[in-house]
């Protein structure tokens, strides 16, 4: 690539904070489209794939990167430091994937106190061998000198609770068409107003081919293993909780196509502030055992007792950004 051309290329970066790293793998899911990315952009920062040190990033001029894709929520001091540093070094910061967007699975750790998490990991698991009852310390002395490790915070935060975020790419991981559309918009300079979630605004039910009955009734509540789900019928009508009504579309109904109910990874639609609450309300309005019979409180209790993991069901991806986002004993 001639020097002139390479100067015009976008400079992009990727970072991985508190997450499983699946969003980084989604970049590889671009397959041959990655060649289009390489044609228009130089990847200048990607710790999972290239050797780069903190000081290299610190030496970038402010705004040096055109775009930085930040995946993962913020769980410790290193991630917070990197979020603040990358915010300075990138013109556009994108919360990439559900963990950065809403906290996702790491956010479920907000159900537990920091001390209890450390106790479980360092004292209680079957494979733990820690006779001196040691726990990690931010600073410790070794014969080589003082060692420091990141501080493990008391809670998980989505990226926009730490720094200002320009755009959001939802999903666990973000679907390839959503990523390529975003890259297109970046290259063409057609990004919408800041703060936008770069995905369709309608609910998943809007694009679901099983959405054939506008007057859905949910006859019961069942777990996935309890029935052989009919692949043509809406999950809710079969008694299986499907987060479609409260979830943004754009994933091409990946799970539904595999005969698995939506668990909500694309996050809520724009008019919904709390995905779980919206879904509970949707279920409340369609749950019906018997047209004639009004449900007593006891009936309702029996039904809701069938939801074995309410937070994992309704807030699998959005607990740390939900209206109620802590468990207080
Ligand atoms: S609830 Fe689920 S299965 Fe039913 S129409 Fe919506 S996305 Fe499809
Ligand atoms: S169906 Fe739901 S959980 Fe599955 S990919 Fe789509 S939004 Fe995510």
mmCIF file of C-alpha atoms and ligand atoms in Angstrom:
data_model
loop_
_atom_site.group_PDB
_atom_site.id
_atom_site.type_symbol
_atom_site.label_atom_id
_atom_site.label_comp_id
_atom_site.label_asym_id
_atom_site.label_seq_id
_atom_site.Cartn_x
_atom_site.Cartn_y
_atom_site.Cartn_z
ATOM 1 C CA UNK A 1 0.000 0.000 0.000
ATOM 2 C CA UNK A 2 1.454 3.343 -1.036
ATOM 3 C CA UNK A 3 2.184 5.760 1.783
ATOM 4 C CA UNK A 4 -0.408 8.298 0.620
ATOM 5 C CA UNK A 5 -3.098 5.682 0.556
ATOM 6 C CA UNK A 6 -2.184 4.272 3.914
ATOM 7 C CA UNK A 7 -2.363 7.775 5.423
ATOM 8 C CA UNK A 8 -5.987 7.986 4.321
ATOM 9 C CA UNK A 9 -6.903 4.697 5.912
ATOM 10 C CA UNK A 10 -8.922 4.725 9.090
ATOM 11 C CA UNK A 11 -7.124 3.808 12.271
ATOM 12 C CA UNK A 12 -9.167 1.421 14.352
ATOM 13 C CA UNK A 13 -8.658 -0.393 17.621
ATOM 14 C CA UNK A 14 -10.279 -3.190 19.594
ATOM 15 C CA UNK A 15 -10.149 -3.730 23.336
ATOM 16 C CA UNK A 16 -11.349 -6.596 25.533
ATOM 17 C CA UNK A 17 -12.417 -5.793 29.117
ATOM 18 C CA UNK A 18 -14.709 -7.920 31.373
ATOM 19 C CA UNK A 19 -16.198 -10.360 28.878
ATOM 20 C CA UNK A 20 -15.730 -13.842 27.471
ATOM 21 C CA UNK A 21 -14.001 -12.470 24.381
ATOM 22 C CA UNK A 22 -16.670 -13.776 22.005
ATOM 23 C CA UNK A 23 -17.045 -10.284 20.517
ATOM 24 C CA UNK A 24 -13.406 -10.405 19.410
ATOM 25 C CA UNK A 25 -14.167 -13.714 17.715
ATOM 26 C CA UNK A 26 -17.169 -12.075 16.009
ATOM 27 C CA UNK A 27 -14.660 -9.853 14.217
ATOM 28 C CA UNK A 28 -13.229 -13.040 12.699
ATOM 29 C CA UNK A 29 -16.782 -14.077 11.746
ATOM 30 C CA UNK A 30 -16.535 -11.310 9.161
ATOM 31 C CA UNK A 31 -14.631 -13.970 7.154
ATOM 32 C CA UNK A 32 -13.612 -12.638 3.750
ATOM 33 C CA UNK A 33 -15.214 -9.270 4.612
ATOM 34 C CA UNK A 34 -12.246 -8.740 6.917
ATOM 35 C CA UNK A 35 -10.302 -8.044 3.696
ATOM 36 C CA UNK A 36 -12.640 -5.110 3.021
ATOM 37 C CA UNK A 37 -11.897 -3.849 6.519
ATOM 38 C CA UNK A 38 -8.159 -4.178 5.980
ATOM 39 C CA UNK A 39 -8.523 -2.303 2.688
ATOM 40 C CA UNK A 40 -10.003 0.731 4.413
ATOM 41 C CA UNK A 41 -8.508 0.572 7.878
ATOM 42 C CA UNK A 42 -5.321 -0.113 9.751
ATOM 43 C CA UNK A 43 -5.819 -1.931 13.009
ATOM 44 C CA UNK A 44 -3.480 -0.023 15.304
ATOM 45 C CA UNK A 45 -4.535 -1.511 18.629
ATOM 46 C CA UNK A 46 -5.784 -5.046 19.297
ATOM 47 C CA UNK A 47 -4.155 -6.631 22.359
ATOM 48 C CA UNK A 48 -5.643 -10.070 21.680
ATOM 49 C CA UNK A 49 -3.938 -10.253 18.287
ATOM 50 C CA UNK A 50 -0.898 -7.987 18.459
ATOM 51 C CA UNK A 51 1.813 -7.169 20.955
ATOM 52 C CA UNK A 52 1.167 -3.694 22.292
ATOM 53 C CA UNK A 53 1.958 -2.126 25.660
ATOM 54 C CA UNK A 54 0.180 0.478 27.744
ATOM 55 C CA UNK A 55 2.877 3.007 26.992
ATOM 56 C CA UNK A 56 2.322 2.550 23.243
ATOM 57 C CA UNK A 57 -1.317 3.577 23.687
ATOM 58 C CA UNK A 58 -0.383 6.370 26.085
ATOM 59 C CA UNK A 59 1.949 7.693 23.375
ATOM 60 C CA UNK A 60 -0.850 7.893 20.808
ATOM 61 C CA UNK A 61 -1.928 11.491 20.237
ATOM 62 C CA UNK A 62 -5.399 12.263 21.590
ATOM 63 C CA UNK A 63 -7.970 11.257 18.953
ATOM 64 C CA UNK A 64 -5.320 9.225 17.114
ATOM 65 C CA UNK A 65 -7.695 6.315 16.497
ATOM 66 C CA UNK A 66 -10.689 7.098 14.324
ATOM 67 C CA UNK A 67 -12.747 4.382 15.996
ATOM 68 C CA UNK A 68 -12.217 2.107 18.971
ATOM 69 C CA UNK A 69 -14.454 -0.912 19.524
ATOM 70 C CA UNK A 70 -14.555 -1.575 23.264
ATOM 71 C CA UNK A 71 -15.951 -4.958 24.238
ATOM 72 C CA UNK A 72 -16.606 -5.941 27.821
ATOM 73 C CA UNK A 73 -17.916 -4.263 30.930
ATOM 74 C CA UNK A 74 -15.765 -2.619 33.591
ATOM 75 C CA UNK A 75 -14.993 -4.850 36.570
ATOM 76 C CA UNK A 76 -11.553 -3.714 37.714
ATOM 77 C CA UNK A 77 -9.204 -0.739 37.855
ATOM 78 C CA UNK A 78 -7.227 -1.787 34.772
ATOM 79 C CA UNK A 79 -10.374 -1.842 32.643
ATOM 80 C CA UNK A 80 -11.431 1.534 34.022
ATOM 81 C CA UNK A 81 -7.994 2.983 33.252
ATOM 82 C CA UNK A 82 -8.167 1.596 29.691
ATOM 83 C CA UNK A 83 -11.714 2.871 29.163
ATOM 84 C CA UNK A 84 -10.604 6.386 30.121
ATOM 85 C CA UNK A 85 -7.407 6.157 28.083
ATOM 86 C CA UNK A 86 -9.151 4.827 24.969
ATOM 87 C CA UNK A 87 -11.856 7.461 25.302
ATOM 88 C CA UNK A 88 -9.092 10.062 24.959
ATOM 89 C CA UNK A 89 -7.275 8.303 22.162
ATOM 90 C CA UNK A 90 -10.314 7.559 19.953
ATOM 91 C CA UNK A 91 -12.464 10.028 18.075
ATOM 92 C CA UNK A 92 -15.354 7.564 18.160
ATOM 93 C CA UNK A 93 -15.779 5.059 20.991
ATOM 94 C CA UNK A 94 -18.184 2.199 20.349
ATOM 95 C CA UNK A 95 -19.549 -0.065 23.083
ATOM 96 C CA UNK A 96 -19.119 -3.306 21.195
ATOM 97 C CA UNK A 97 -21.393 -6.125 22.295
ATOM 98 C CA UNK A 98 -23.745 -6.733 25.155
ATOM 99 C CA UNK A 99 -21.134 -6.626 27.971
ATOM 100 C CA UNK A 100 -20.044 -3.094 27.092
ATOM 101 C CA UNK A 101 -23.627 -2.095 26.265
ATOM 102 C CA UNK A 102 -25.509 -3.452 29.293
ATOM 103 C CA UNK A 103 -23.127 -5.515 31.436
ATOM 104 C CA UNK A 104 -24.349 -8.869 30.078
ATOM 105 C CA UNK A 105 -23.353 -12.088 31.917
ATOM 106 C CA UNK A 106 -20.500 -10.463 33.911
ATOM 107 C CA UNK A 107 -23.140 -8.046 35.244
ATOM 108 C CA UNK A 108 -24.954 -10.899 36.968
ATOM 109 C CA UNK A 109 -22.051 -10.869 39.444
ATOM 110 C CA UNK A 110 -23.711 -7.747 40.872
ATOM 111 C CA UNK A 111 -26.003 -10.191 42.653
ATOM 112 C CA UNK A 112 -23.047 -10.999 44.912
ATOM 113 C CA UNK A 113 -20.832 -8.896 47.105
ATOM 114 C CA UNK A 114 -17.168 -8.502 46.161
ATOM 115 C CA UNK A 115 -16.069 -10.276 49.366
ATOM 116 C CA UNK A 116 -18.364 -13.232 48.672
ATOM 117 C CA UNK A 117 -17.030 -13.606 45.122
ATOM 118 C CA UNK A 118 -13.434 -13.631 46.367
ATOM 119 C CA UNK A 119 -14.337 -16.069 49.158
ATOM 120 C CA UNK A 120 -15.958 -18.463 46.682
ATOM 121 C CA UNK A 121 -13.067 -18.308 44.233
ATOM 122 C CA UNK A 122 -10.180 -18.383 46.724
ATOM 123 C CA UNK A 123 -11.646 -20.530 49.512
ATOM 124 C CA UNK A 124 -14.651 -22.566 48.568
ATOM 125 C CA UNK A 125 -14.472 -24.160 45.136
ATOM 126 C CA UNK A 126 -13.828 -27.904 45.006
ATOM 127 C CA UNK A 127 -10.509 -27.369 43.253
ATOM 128 C CA UNK A 128 -9.208 -24.659 45.605
ATOM 129 C CA UNK A 129 -6.100 -25.480 47.616
ATOM 130 C CA UNK A 130 -5.399 -22.414 49.726
ATOM 131 C CA UNK A 131 -4.364 -23.561 53.230
ATOM 132 C CA UNK A 132 -3.032 -20.095 54.186
ATOM 133 C CA UNK A 133 -6.321 -18.498 53.211
ATOM 134 C CA UNK A 134 -4.631 -16.013 50.898
ATOM 135 C CA UNK A 135 -6.566 -13.524 48.828
ATOM 136 C CA UNK A 136 -5.230 -11.314 46.062
ATOM 137 C CA UNK A 137 -3.788 -7.978 47.217
ATOM 138 C CA UNK A 138 -3.517 -4.918 44.991
ATOM 139 C CA UNK A 139 0.032 -4.428 46.262
ATOM 140 C CA UNK A 140 2.400 -7.079 47.541
ATOM 141 C CA UNK A 141 6.108 -7.436 48.100
ATOM 142 C CA UNK A 142 8.268 -9.915 46.242
ATOM 143 C CA UNK A 143 12.032 -10.176 46.387
ATOM 144 C CA UNK A 144 12.107 -8.395 43.027
ATOM 145 C CA UNK A 145 10.194 -5.446 44.493
ATOM 146 C CA UNK A 146 6.585 -4.301 44.830
ATOM 147 C CA UNK A 147 4.019 -6.091 42.668
ATOM 148 C CA UNK A 148 0.674 -4.578 41.772
ATOM 149 C CA UNK A 149 -2.405 -6.102 40.220
ATOM 150 C CA UNK A 150 -5.680 -4.419 39.207
ATOM 151 C CA UNK A 151 -8.190 -3.724 41.955
ATOM 152 C CA UNK A 152 -11.275 -5.918 41.743
ATOM 153 C CA UNK A 153 -14.235 -3.559 42.104
ATOM 154 C CA UNK A 154 -17.407 -4.127 44.066
ATOM 155 C CA UNK A 155 -19.592 -4.017 40.987
ATOM 156 C CA UNK A 156 -19.678 -4.428 37.243
ATOM 157 C CA UNK A 157 -20.484 -1.353 35.158
ATOM 158 C CA UNK A 158 -21.436 -1.011 31.501
ATOM 159 C CA UNK A 159 -19.007 1.177 29.560
ATOM 160 C CA UNK A 160 -21.226 4.281 29.515
ATOM 161 C CA UNK A 161 -21.279 4.340 33.315
ATOM 162 C CA UNK A 162 -17.526 4.973 33.166
ATOM 163 C CA UNK A 163 -16.943 7.149 30.083
ATOM 164 C CA UNK A 164 -19.012 8.806 27.397
ATOM 165 C CA UNK A 165 -19.885 6.358 24.634
ATOM 166 C CA UNK A 166 -20.589 7.496 21.068
ATOM 167 C CA UNK A 167 -22.382 4.417 19.694
ATOM 168 C CA UNK A 168 -23.520 0.964 20.728
ATOM 169 C CA UNK A 169 -23.322 -2.280 18.789
ATOM 170 C CA UNK A 170 -25.611 -4.710 20.606
ATOM 171 C CA UNK A 171 -25.613 -8.502 20.661
ATOM 172 C CA UNK A 172 -23.822 -11.387 22.271
ATOM 173 C CA UNK A 173 -21.853 -11.213 20.077
ATOM 174 C CA UNK A 174 -22.957 -8.494 17.643
ATOM 175 C CA UNK A 175 -24.211 -10.138 14.433
ATOM 176 C CA UNK A 176 -21.999 -9.742 11.380
ATOM 177 C CA UNK A 177 -24.465 -7.602 9.339
ATOM 178 C CA UNK A 178 -24.689 -5.152 12.245
ATOM 179 C CA UNK A 179 -20.902 -4.879 12.357
ATOM 180 C CA UNK A 180 -20.538 -4.439 8.593
ATOM 181 C CA UNK A 181 -23.319 -1.831 8.467
ATOM 182 C CA UNK A 182 -21.541 0.105 11.196
ATOM 183 C CA UNK A 183 -18.209 -0.107 9.368
ATOM 184 C CA UNK A 184 -19.925 1.089 6.173
ATOM 185 C CA UNK A 185 -21.431 4.059 7.995
ATOM 186 C CA UNK A 186 -18.051 4.906 9.538
ATOM 187 C CA UNK A 187 -16.314 4.819 6.137
ATOM 188 C CA UNK A 188 -19.042 6.795 4.363
ATOM 189 C CA UNK A 189 -19.382 9.254 7.218
ATOM 190 C CA UNK A 190 -23.078 8.468 7.624
ATOM 191 C CA UNK A 191 -23.139 7.585 11.307
ATOM 192 C CA UNK A 192 -26.368 8.789 12.968
ATOM 193 C CA UNK A 193 -26.471 11.100 15.963
ATOM 194 C CA UNK A 194 -24.267 10.211 18.888
ATOM 195 C CA UNK A 195 -25.722 7.837 21.441
ATOM 196 C CA UNK A 196 -27.485 5.731 18.811
ATOM 197 C CA UNK A 197 -27.665 1.947 19.035
ATOM 198 C CA UNK A 198 -26.526 0.856 15.574
ATOM 199 C CA UNK A 199 -29.235 -1.754 15.030
ATOM 200 C CA UNK A 200 -32.897 -1.887 13.947
ATOM 201 C CA UNK A 201 -35.406 -0.312 16.291
ATOM 202 C CA UNK A 202 -38.240 -2.846 16.043
ATOM 203 C CA UNK A 203 -38.698 -5.803 18.361
ATOM 204 C CA UNK A 204 -37.541 -9.303 17.516
ATOM 205 C CA UNK A 205 -41.181 -10.450 17.217
ATOM 206 C CA UNK A 206 -41.488 -8.009 14.298
ATOM 207 C CA UNK A 207 -39.026 -10.019 12.254
ATOM 208 C CA UNK A 208 -39.939 -13.490 13.588
ATOM 209 C CA UNK A 209 -41.709 -15.808 11.148
ATOM 210 C CA UNK A 210 -43.483 -17.477 14.090
ATOM 211 C CA UNK A 211 -45.282 -14.223 14.865
ATOM 212 C CA UNK A 212 -48.535 -15.301 13.204
ATOM 213 C CA UNK A 213 -51.012 -14.709 16.007
ATOM 214 C CA UNK A 214 -51.527 -11.148 17.242
ATOM 215 C CA UNK A 215 -53.657 -12.369 20.153
ATOM 216 C CA UNK A 216 -51.114 -14.574 21.795
ATOM 217 C CA UNK A 217 -52.117 -16.509 24.890
ATOM 218 C CA UNK A 218 -49.561 -18.198 27.077
ATOM 219 C CA UNK A 219 -51.126 -21.388 28.426
ATOM 220 C CA UNK A 220 -48.580 -22.266 31.095
ATOM 221 C CA UNK A 221 -44.928 -21.756 31.924
ATOM 222 C CA UNK A 222 -42.567 -24.522 30.954
ATOM 223 C CA UNK A 223 -38.836 -24.957 30.727
ATOM 224 C CA UNK A 224 -37.259 -25.720 27.379
ATOM 225 C CA UNK A 225 -36.460 -29.341 28.216
ATOM 226 C CA UNK A 226 -40.037 -30.128 29.251
ATOM 227 C CA UNK A 227 -41.510 -30.089 25.752
ATOM 228 C CA UNK A 228 -40.482 -30.761 22.194
ATOM 229 C CA UNK A 229 -41.098 -27.261 20.866
ATOM 230 C CA UNK A 230 -42.987 -26.993 17.587
ATOM 231 C CA UNK A 231 -40.601 -25.079 15.297
ATOM 232 C CA UNK A 232 -43.484 -23.262 13.591
ATOM 233 C CA UNK A 233 -45.309 -21.954 16.654
ATOM 234 C CA UNK A 234 -44.402 -18.951 18.811
ATOM 235 C CA UNK A 235 -42.552 -20.084 21.931
ATOM 236 C CA UNK A 236 -44.774 -18.032 24.223
ATOM 237 C CA UNK A 237 -47.833 -19.842 22.888
ATOM 238 C CA UNK A 238 -46.136 -23.098 23.830
ATOM 239 C CA UNK A 239 -45.477 -21.889 27.373
ATOM 240 C CA UNK A 240 -41.753 -21.207 26.853
ATOM 241 C CA UNK A 241 -40.464 -17.781 27.848
ATOM 242 C CA UNK A 242 -39.066 -16.058 24.769
ATOM 243 C CA UNK A 243 -37.702 -12.525 25.210
ATOM 244 C CA UNK A 244 -38.692 -11.502 21.668
ATOM 245 C CA UNK A 245 -41.350 -8.920 22.653
ATOM 246 C CA UNK A 246 -38.847 -6.974 24.774
ATOM 247 C CA UNK A 247 -35.793 -7.419 22.561
ATOM 248 C CA UNK A 248 -34.397 -5.402 19.676
ATOM 249 C CA UNK A 249 -34.303 -7.102 16.289
ATOM 250 C CA UNK A 250 -31.288 -7.300 14.014
ATOM 251 C CA UNK A 251 -29.953 -10.744 14.890
ATOM 252 C CA UNK A 252 -31.848 -12.423 12.051
ATOM 253 C CA UNK A 253 -33.637 -14.550 14.686
ATOM 254 C CA UNK A 254 -30.557 -16.731 15.123
ATOM 255 C CA UNK A 255 -31.823 -18.601 18.168
ATOM 256 C CA UNK A 256 -35.412 -18.953 16.983
ATOM 257 C CA UNK A 257 -34.139 -20.492 13.728
ATOM 258 C CA UNK A 258 -32.363 -23.085 15.861
ATOM 259 C CA UNK A 259 -35.647 -23.747 17.727
ATOM 260 C CA UNK A 260 -34.358 -22.007 20.851
ATOM 261 C CA UNK A 261 -36.180 -19.110 22.533
ATOM 262 C CA UNK A 262 -34.637 -15.650 22.490
ATOM 263 C CA UNK A 263 -32.800 -14.836 25.706
ATOM 264 C CA UNK A 264 -32.591 -11.115 24.909
ATOM 265 C CA UNK A 265 -28.972 -10.441 23.932
ATOM 266 C CA UNK A 266 -29.730 -7.510 21.599
ATOM 267 C CA UNK A 267 -31.060 -5.523 24.539
ATOM 268 C CA UNK A 268 -34.310 -3.571 24.726
ATOM 269 C CA UNK A 269 -35.993 -1.625 21.937
ATOM 270 C CA UNK A 270 -35.484 2.186 22.118
ATOM 271 C CA UNK A 271 -38.745 2.939 23.903
ATOM 272 C CA UNK A 272 -38.067 0.391 26.655
ATOM 273 C CA UNK A 273 -35.916 1.414 29.585
ATOM 274 C CA UNK A 274 -35.931 -1.908 31.439
ATOM 275 C CA UNK A 275 -35.978 -5.037 29.300
ATOM 276 C CA UNK A 276 -36.822 -7.452 32.112
ATOM 277 C CA UNK A 277 -39.683 -5.342 33.449
ATOM 278 C CA UNK A 278 -41.096 -5.031 29.933
ATOM 279 C CA UNK A 279 -40.989 -8.798 29.477
ATOM 280 C CA UNK A 280 -42.622 -9.470 32.845
ATOM 281 C CA UNK A 281 -45.379 -7.078 31.836
ATOM 282 C CA UNK A 282 -45.765 -8.806 28.430
ATOM 283 C CA UNK A 283 -46.092 -12.200 30.087
ATOM 284 C CA UNK A 284 -48.560 -10.789 32.604
ATOM 285 C CA UNK A 285 -50.798 -9.668 29.767
ATOM 286 C CA UNK A 286 -50.879 -12.973 27.854
ATOM 287 C CA UNK A 287 -50.679 -15.584 30.601
ATOM 288 C CA UNK A 288 -53.941 -17.466 30.605
ATOM 289 C CA UNK A 289 -54.633 -21.001 31.758
ATOM 290 C CA UNK A 290 -58.325 -20.979 31.156
ATOM 291 C CA UNK A 291 -60.435 -18.323 29.355
ATOM 292 C CA UNK A 292 -63.276 -18.727 31.858
ATOM 293 C CA UNK A 293 -61.294 -18.841 35.027
ATOM 294 C CA UNK A 294 -59.825 -15.776 36.685
ATOM 295 C CA UNK A 295 -56.426 -16.580 38.169
ATOM 296 C CA UNK A 296 -56.285 -16.416 41.958
ATOM 297 C CA UNK A 297 -53.176 -15.115 43.741
ATOM 298 C CA UNK A 298 -52.325 -18.716 44.517
ATOM 299 C CA UNK A 299 -52.576 -19.695 40.822
ATOM 300 C CA UNK A 300 -50.281 -16.812 39.889
ATOM 301 C CA UNK A 301 -47.808 -17.813 42.599
ATOM 302 C CA UNK A 302 -47.777 -21.416 41.355
ATOM 303 C CA UNK A 303 -47.101 -20.216 37.817
ATOM 304 C CA UNK A 304 -44.359 -17.784 38.741
ATOM 305 C CA UNK A 305 -42.721 -20.475 40.895
ATOM 306 C CA UNK A 306 -42.171 -22.319 37.628
ATOM 307 C CA UNK A 307 -39.702 -19.626 36.586
ATOM 308 C CA UNK A 308 -36.694 -21.142 38.287
ATOM 309 C CA UNK A 309 -34.251 -18.315 37.645
ATOM 310 C CA UNK A 310 -36.172 -15.040 37.216
ATOM 311 C CA UNK A 311 -33.116 -12.763 37.083
ATOM 312 C CA UNK A 312 -31.238 -15.085 34.730
ATOM 313 C CA UNK A 313 -34.360 -15.305 32.578
ATOM 314 C CA UNK A 314 -35.396 -11.654 32.386
ATOM 315 C CA UNK A 315 -32.061 -9.911 33.016
ATOM 316 C CA UNK A 316 -29.483 -12.273 31.556
ATOM 317 C CA UNK A 317 -27.874 -9.414 29.620
ATOM 318 C CA UNK A 318 -29.153 -6.255 31.269
ATOM 319 C CA UNK A 319 -28.975 -6.718 35.027
ATOM 320 C CA UNK A 320 -26.193 -4.214 35.692
ATOM 321 C CA UNK A 321 -28.065 -1.491 33.803
ATOM 322 C CA UNK A 322 -31.576 -2.400 35.000
ATOM 323 C CA UNK A 323 -33.680 -0.138 37.201
ATOM 324 C CA UNK A 324 -33.039 -2.529 40.082
ATOM 325 C CA UNK A 325 -29.452 -3.657 39.619
ATOM 326 C CA UNK A 326 -28.319 -4.855 43.022
ATOM 327 C CA UNK A 327 -29.444 -7.451 45.487
ATOM 328 C CA UNK A 328 -29.634 -5.982 48.964
ATOM 329 C CA UNK A 329 -29.990 -8.349 51.861
HETATM 330 S S1 LIG B 1 -42.088 -14.380 21.269
HETATM 331 FE FE1 LIG B 1 -40.296 -15.336 20.319
HETATM 332 S S2 LIG B 1 -41.113 -17.024 19.064
HETATM 333 FE FE2 LIG B 1 -42.818 -15.667 19.570
HETATM 334 S S3 LIG B 1 -42.970 -14.274 17.824
HETATM 335 FE FE3 LIG B 1 -41.671 -13.263 19.380
HETATM 336 S S4 LIG B 1 -39.569 -13.833 18.844
HETATM 337 FE FE4 LIG B 1 -40.938 -15.231 17.733
HETATM 338 S S1 LIG B 2 -32.716 -14.553 19.192
HETATM 339 FE FE1 LIG B 2 -32.405 -13.235 20.986
HETATM 340 S S2 LIG B 2 -30.722 -14.192 22.160
HETATM 341 FE FE2 LIG B 2 -30.713 -15.085 20.093
HETATM 342 S S3 LIG B 2 -29.260 -13.831 18.959
HETATM 343 FE FE3 LIG B 2 -31.301 -12.948 18.612
HETATM 344 S S4 LIG B 2 -31.520 -11.358 20.209
HETATM 345 FE FE4 LIG B 2 -29.799 -12.675 20.809
#
